[in-house]
Amino acid sequence: MSEPTKAPAASGGSRASTKKELPEHFKSYKHVWVFIEQERGQVHPVSWELMGAGRKLADKLKVELAAVVIGPEGEATQHAATEAFCYGADLAYVVADPLLTDYRNEAYTKALTDVVNTYQPEILLLGATTLGRDLAGSVATTLLTGLTADCTELDVDADGSLAATRPTFGGSLLCTIYTLNFRPQMATVRPRVMPMPDRVEKIAGRIITHPLGMIEDDIVTKVLSFLPDRDSNKSNLAYADVVVAGGLGLGSPENFQLVRQLASVIGAEFGCSRPLVQKGWVSSDRQIGQTGKTIRPKLYIAAGISGAIQHRVGVEGADLIVAINTDKNAPIFDFAHMGIVTDAIRLLPALTEAFRARLSPHSRDRIAS
Ligand SMILES: Cc1cc2nc3c(=O)[nH]c(=O)nc-3n(C[C@H](O)[C@H](O)[C@H](O)COP(=O)(O)OP(=O)(O)OC[C@H]3O[C@@H](n4cnc5c(N)ncnc54)[C@H](O)[C@@H]3O)c2cc1C
């Protein structure tokens, strides 16, 4: 689900034309919640990124920030809840039940909608991961509220409404969407769009447990086995410290190997612009940008990429962007920190050789730290 739901979220039309007093019954909806996504004991880092964004919203609204943790009974779920306090939570809601060991939409939707209906948050944020998108859609439809997907910015208006901003019209415009007539206001945010807040050691605060109230027979989906992902080539683009990417300017799939070679020598992940995926030169999990991955590396090297807005939105969180392009007027030079106007097909092998000569495996690790 990559588009916001049309019905409730957009039903009010533009904010300017519909501004009104919030209905009285909205007042029982208070506080900002973040769904803490964990699978097999691993919390997805997007959850902590959202805690950082949620903290800012909660402070602005002068309300509490709560983490919602759903999972099996046991240490991992408890740990996720206590860890949430180190990322800014004031309290945590926990639904722990053996039926929640594996993610199953029905059980997780029931768990989350039940806590929402009981404790009534004003704002509910989830990561736009595979799990988060699946859960957010079904929770919003069950609660009959609006959901703005893949937000790039979150803020609150003077009246406390969530202003959820996301790209629209193919990424050429940003629109701000309000859920005017329904509560809670729900939004998803993709990994790496929000900065990771610092973790500050803290003692756990209030933890409120809530029962699931389901039996196995209530759940149609059965997990027969769990196969761990053994694809060692799978990209870790979103969380890589160094990324080298290539675009159409490289001219052929053979030349794209130059990107892979440089990435390999400096211990980086490799990525690409969308046309390379469309041409079948590179697999889709390597695409960077609005419809691909958002990255926040310390160093991003872009070779033969023009810097279209849909690519830019996925990379502008990088600390240092180095662009290699033959066209000195290419849009990428508007936001790159360092530009090299030259032929990438000649420069990339020269860079690879220079790094190969200078870097021992030990110093390669240092680049990424
Ligand atoms: C709805 C929608 C979603 C999209 N999502 C994404 C997305 O997620 N990610 C994405 O990347 N794009 C996305 N796009 C596509 C985007 O609009 C651009 O078309 C795309 O980013 C352009 O890719 P490019 O820079 O590789 O190619 P081009 O725009 O063709 O740029 C090639 C560049 O290479 C330079 N060049 C040529 N030869 C050389 C050379 N030898 N050495 C160095 N430089 C050279 C050229 O000067 C040029 O600047 C999306 C578009 C739409 C409509």
XYZ file of C-alpha atoms and ligand atoms in Angstrom:
422
model
C 0.000 0.000 0.000
C 1.972 2.987 -1.176
C -0.780 5.558 -1.557
C -2.730 7.124 1.299
C -6.269 5.898 1.748
C -8.531 8.154 -0.251
C -11.584 8.001 1.887
C -11.221 9.392 5.386
C -7.781 10.987 5.114
C -8.591 12.965 2.023
C -12.322 13.335 2.537
C -12.101 16.762 4.064
C -10.493 18.373 1.021
C -7.911 21.077 1.547
C -7.155 22.181 5.085
C -7.791 25.836 4.369
C -11.351 25.266 3.179
C -12.358 22.898 5.961
C -10.763 24.321 9.096
C -13.181 23.951 11.972
C -13.422 23.240 15.686
C -12.513 19.663 16.416
C -15.520 17.550 17.481
C -16.028 17.156 21.239
C -15.558 13.366 21.242
C -12.046 13.796 19.787
C -10.974 15.109 23.179
C -10.921 11.591 24.634
C -8.189 10.728 22.079
C -4.865 11.731 23.609
C -1.185 10.982 23.264
C 1.124 9.845 20.515
C 1.799 6.148 19.972
C 4.479 4.335 18.028
C 4.077 0.699 17.043
C 7.327 -1.109 17.889
C 7.857 -3.668 15.164
C 9.693 -6.765 16.296
C 10.102 -10.118 14.659
C 11.918 -13.037 16.252
C 13.365 -10.853 18.943
C 14.681 -8.184 16.569
C 13.196 -4.704 16.743
C 13.139 -3.015 13.330
C 15.226 0.190 13.616
C 12.451 2.203 11.948
C 10.581 1.860 15.262
C 13.270 3.863 17.067
C 13.367 6.411 14.238
C 9.622 6.849 14.741
C 10.094 7.219 18.494
C 12.296 10.232 17.702
C 9.605 11.736 15.447
C 6.861 10.793 17.921
C 8.734 12.473 20.791
C 8.736 15.781 18.893
C 4.998 15.528 18.155
C 4.199 14.579 21.763
C 6.277 17.470 23.140
C 4.550 19.902 20.798
C 1.138 18.598 21.824
C 2.237 18.406 25.498
C 1.067 14.804 25.718
C 2.736 11.466 26.414
C 4.613 9.292 23.964
C 3.740 5.613 24.218
C 5.285 2.559 22.595
C 3.034 -0.349 21.618
C 4.761 -3.708 21.644
C 3.015 -6.816 20.330
C 4.668 -10.217 20.396
C 5.046 -13.569 22.121
C 5.248 -13.819 25.904
C 8.826 -13.726 27.079
C 12.015 -11.821 27.295
C 12.192 -10.416 23.753
C 8.832 -8.636 23.965
C 9.604 -7.300 27.436
C 13.020 -6.158 26.252
C 11.490 -4.296 23.292
C 9.176 -2.505 25.725
C 11.956 -1.529 28.153
C 14.202 -0.480 25.266
C 11.455 1.892 24.074
C 12.039 3.987 27.222
C 15.647 4.519 26.139
C 14.274 6.020 22.907
C 11.942 8.440 24.646
C 8.775 6.554 25.616
C 6.834 7.754 28.657
C 4.922 4.484 28.845
C 4.484 1.245 26.935
C 1.489 -0.899 26.095
C 2.292 -4.580 25.726
C 0.148 -7.322 24.226
C 2.041 -10.572 24.778
C 0.590 -13.932 23.837
C 1.982 -17.180 22.359
C -0.375 -16.654 19.372
C 1.679 -13.569 18.500
C 4.956 -15.454 18.004
C 4.819 -15.053 14.215
C 3.294 -12.055 12.510
C -0.226 -12.895 11.425
C -2.412 -10.073 10.294
C -5.597 -11.145 12.066
C -3.993 -11.515 15.484
C -1.863 -8.376 15.259
C -4.793 -6.328 13.922
C -6.962 -7.478 16.820
C -4.224 -6.749 19.353
C -3.551 -3.253 18.044
C -7.173 -2.232 17.417
C -8.156 -3.428 20.909
C -5.501 -1.321 22.649
C -6.345 1.660 20.441
C -10.063 1.353 21.218
C -9.350 0.989 24.936
C -6.758 3.745 25.432
C -7.565 6.010 22.462
C -4.385 7.590 21.094
C -4.608 10.760 19.054
C -1.802 9.751 16.695
C -0.545 6.279 15.769
C 2.692 5.842 13.798
C 3.988 2.687 12.150
C 7.018 1.922 9.983
C 6.308 1.530 6.267
C 7.949 -1.903 6.228
C 6.323 -4.990 4.726
C 4.844 -5.842 8.128
C 3.977 -2.249 9.018
C 2.188 -1.567 5.732
C 0.156 -4.737 6.048
C -0.797 -4.002 9.651
C -1.448 -0.266 9.215
C -3.894 -0.857 6.355
C -5.953 -3.422 8.197
C -5.914 -1.502 11.487
C -7.053 1.716 9.757
C -9.875 -0.060 7.939
C -10.960 -1.875 11.103
C -10.953 1.381 13.069
C -12.558 3.243 10.136
C -9.986 5.985 10.299
C -7.616 7.644 7.845
C -4.081 6.518 7.094
C -1.414 8.527 5.311
C 1.222 6.179 3.911
C 4.933 6.774 3.305
C 5.144 10.181 4.970
C 8.309 12.211 4.656
C 7.432 14.797 7.296
C 5.195 14.842 10.355
C 4.084 17.893 12.272
C 1.132 19.161 14.278
C -1.017 22.197 13.548
C -2.043 24.803 16.092
C -5.283 22.874 16.733
C -3.338 19.670 17.339
C -4.154 17.981 14.018
C -1.454 15.764 12.526
C -0.045 17.284 9.343
C 1.271 14.269 7.424
C 3.307 15.225 4.367
C 4.133 12.848 1.528
C 5.137 13.078 -2.143
C 2.381 13.111 -4.728
C 2.015 13.420 -8.526
C 4.957 11.093 -9.069
C 7.026 12.871 -6.473
C 6.950 16.250 -8.172
C 4.830 17.780 -5.386
C 4.492 17.316 -1.661
C 1.010 17.229 -0.177
C 0.013 17.525 3.449
C -2.850 15.255 4.418
C -5.115 15.652 7.444
C -7.464 13.122 8.976
C -10.142 15.628 9.857
C -13.120 13.537 10.820
C -11.730 10.395 12.380
C -9.426 9.311 15.197
C -6.749 8.154 15.650
C -4.742 9.882 12.949
C -2.518 7.193 11.436
C 0.644 7.498 9.385
C 3.418 5.241 8.145
C 6.994 6.356 7.521
C 9.617 4.417 5.557
C 12.869 3.301 7.194
C 15.597 5.951 7.189
C 13.289 8.862 6.399
C 13.467 10.097 9.999
C 16.820 10.414 11.775
C 17.710 7.866 14.419
C 17.481 9.475 17.880
C 20.264 8.909 20.391
C 19.678 6.021 22.746
C 19.759 7.242 26.328
C 20.009 4.596 29.050
C 16.847 4.774 31.170
C 14.960 2.680 33.656
C 11.665 1.367 32.259
C 8.598 3.377 33.211
C 4.948 2.392 33.195
C 4.127 -0.763 31.262
C 0.447 -1.496 30.702
C -0.337 -5.042 29.613
C -3.414 -5.838 27.566
C -4.824 -9.291 26.805
C -5.120 -10.578 23.239
C -8.415 -12.382 23.850
C -8.089 -14.830 20.970
C -7.639 -18.556 20.597
C -5.782 -20.337 17.811
C -9.077 -21.364 16.171
C -9.932 -17.672 15.669
C -6.959 -17.270 13.329
C -7.279 -18.549 9.782
C -3.582 -18.130 8.907
C -1.343 -20.953 10.104
C 2.438 -20.737 10.121
C 3.706 -24.158 9.081
C 7.416 -23.386 9.135
C 9.775 -20.465 9.188
C 12.546 -20.313 6.598
C 15.255 -17.782 7.435
C 16.321 -15.588 4.551
C 19.626 -17.019 3.340
C 20.117 -14.619 0.458
C 23.578 -13.316 1.223
C 23.363 -10.912 -1.746
C 20.350 -9.155 -0.267
C 20.991 -5.471 0.082
C 21.352 -3.632 3.346
C 21.149 -0.337 1.496
C 18.888 1.506 3.900
C 21.271 1.116 6.841
C 24.619 1.126 4.988
C 27.246 3.701 5.982
C 28.729 3.939 2.503
C 26.756 3.568 -0.751
C 27.958 3.717 -4.355
C 25.225 3.986 -6.996
C 25.043 4.177 -10.749
C 22.524 5.578 -13.201
C 21.681 5.603 -16.887
C 24.813 7.632 -17.599
C 26.788 4.394 -17.261
C 25.248 3.307 -20.538
C 25.285 -0.485 -20.167
C 24.925 -3.276 -17.589
C 28.605 -4.108 -18.135
C 29.594 -0.605 -17.065
C 27.415 -0.974 -13.964
C 29.978 -3.546 -12.792
C 32.298 -0.572 -12.249
C 29.939 0.581 -9.476
C 29.923 -2.878 -7.909
C 33.705 -3.094 -8.045
C 34.224 0.251 -6.330
C 31.599 -0.647 -3.716
C 33.297 -3.950 -3.032
C 36.752 -2.408 -2.613
C 35.609 0.252 -0.144
C 33.206 -2.045 1.737
C 30.098 -0.199 0.538
C 26.633 -1.292 -0.565
C 25.758 -0.640 -4.200
C 22.546 0.879 -5.518
C 21.051 2.404 -8.651
C 18.486 4.771 -10.081
C 15.097 3.467 -11.201
C 15.692 3.149 -14.961
C 18.370 0.520 -14.326
C 15.829 -1.622 -12.503
C 13.302 -1.056 -15.278
C 15.867 -2.166 -17.849
C 16.598 -5.293 -15.821
C 20.246 -4.365 -15.247
C 19.944 -4.364 -11.450
C 17.482 -6.029 -9.048
C 14.721 -3.902 -7.559
C 16.001 -4.162 -3.959
C 18.923 -1.974 -5.101
C 16.780 0.937 -6.282
C 17.254 4.166 -4.375
C 14.608 6.869 -4.268
C 10.959 7.563 -3.798
C 9.802 4.174 -5.024
C 12.942 2.399 -3.848
C 14.971 2.652 -0.656
C 15.640 5.758 1.393
C 19.271 5.857 2.480
C 21.183 7.888 5.084
C 24.816 6.843 4.613
C 27.835 8.789 5.787
C 29.067 8.782 2.189
C 27.017 8.480 -1.025
C 28.788 8.310 -4.384
C 26.415 8.753 -7.368
C 27.831 8.030 -10.821
C 25.916 8.919 -13.987
C 22.769 9.862 -12.051
C 21.021 13.115 -13.026
C 19.451 13.741 -9.600
C 15.747 13.753 -10.480
C 13.487 14.700 -7.566
C 12.360 11.079 -7.135
C 15.980 10.049 -6.665
C 16.883 13.059 -4.545
C 14.235 12.353 -1.888
C 15.858 9.004 -1.224
C 19.399 10.311 -0.725
C 19.265 13.786 0.731
C 19.698 12.453 4.271
C 23.260 11.361 3.379
C 26.020 13.172 5.281
C 28.243 13.557 2.207
C 27.053 13.248 -1.401
C 29.696 12.984 -4.107
C 28.287 13.215 -7.649
C 30.109 12.203 -10.838
C 28.422 13.508 -13.975
C 29.529 14.716 -17.412
C 26.933 17.496 -17.399
C 27.913 20.389 -15.141
C 24.271 21.533 -15.145
C 22.899 18.174 -13.945
C 20.379 18.706 -11.078
C 22.408 16.439 -8.796
C 24.997 19.210 -8.459
C 22.288 21.336 -6.796
C 22.324 19.111 -3.718
C 25.615 17.180 -3.892
C 28.253 18.317 -1.403
C 31.022 17.532 -3.859
C 30.750 17.386 -7.640
C 33.126 15.879 -10.199
C 32.356 16.813 -13.805
C 33.806 13.919 -15.749
C 33.133 10.590 -17.434
C 32.209 8.098 -14.705
C 33.167 5.178 -16.929
C 36.748 6.375 -16.795
C 36.785 7.692 -13.234
C 35.208 4.704 -11.469
C 37.965 2.188 -12.368
C 40.624 4.752 -11.492
C 38.982 5.327 -8.086
C 38.691 1.582 -7.520
C 42.360 1.060 -8.272
C 43.404 3.991 -6.101
C 41.375 2.693 -3.154
C 42.533 -0.885 -3.743
C 46.127 0.249 -3.599
C 45.673 2.295 -0.448
C 43.217 0.282 1.596
C 44.094 -2.770 3.608
C 41.043 -4.860 4.654
C 41.466 -3.332 8.131
C 41.289 0.253 6.900
C 38.308 -0.628 4.689
C 36.385 -1.434 7.881
C 37.394 1.951 9.229
C 35.697 3.773 6.326
C 32.378 2.435 7.487
C 32.888 3.321 11.149
C 6.375 7.922 -9.899
C 7.851 7.928 -10.164
C 8.682 7.342 -9.236
C 10.066 7.323 -9.463
N 10.858 6.755 -8.517
C 12.208 6.795 -8.705
C 13.068 6.249 -7.706
O 12.667 5.716 -6.668
N 14.399 6.337 -7.937
C 14.936 6.907 -9.066
O 16.176 6.947 -9.194
N 14.128 7.410 -10.017
C 12.779 7.348 -9.867
N 11.969 7.830 -10.853
C 12.574 8.211 -12.133
C 13.168 9.605 -12.123
O 12.185 10.546 -12.442
C 14.305 9.710 -13.167
O 13.793 9.365 -14.435
C 15.489 8.801 -12.863
O 15.934 8.998 -11.540
C 16.621 9.131 -13.830
O 17.618 8.168 -13.683
P 19.115 8.508 -14.066
O 19.554 9.695 -13.319
O 19.870 7.247 -13.919
O 19.007 8.816 -15.630
P 19.075 10.194 -16.422
O 18.098 11.152 -15.881
O 18.971 9.822 -17.845
O 20.503 10.765 -16.082
C 21.691 10.223 -16.557
C 22.789 11.182 -16.151
O 24.031 10.630 -16.492
C 24.882 11.672 -16.984
N 25.884 11.005 -17.805
C 25.777 10.546 -19.082
N 26.915 9.909 -19.437
C 27.731 9.990 -18.376
C 29.024 9.510 -18.116
N 29.722 8.801 -19.032
N 29.584 9.766 -16.908
C 28.927 10.469 -15.961
N 27.686 10.936 -16.160
C 27.094 10.689 -17.332
C 23.955 12.580 -17.728
O 24.505 13.883 -17.807
C 22.709 12.543 -16.863
O 22.732 13.568 -15.888
C 10.604 7.883 -10.658
C 9.746 8.479 -11.565
C 8.398 8.502 -11.337
C 7.504 9.156 -12.344
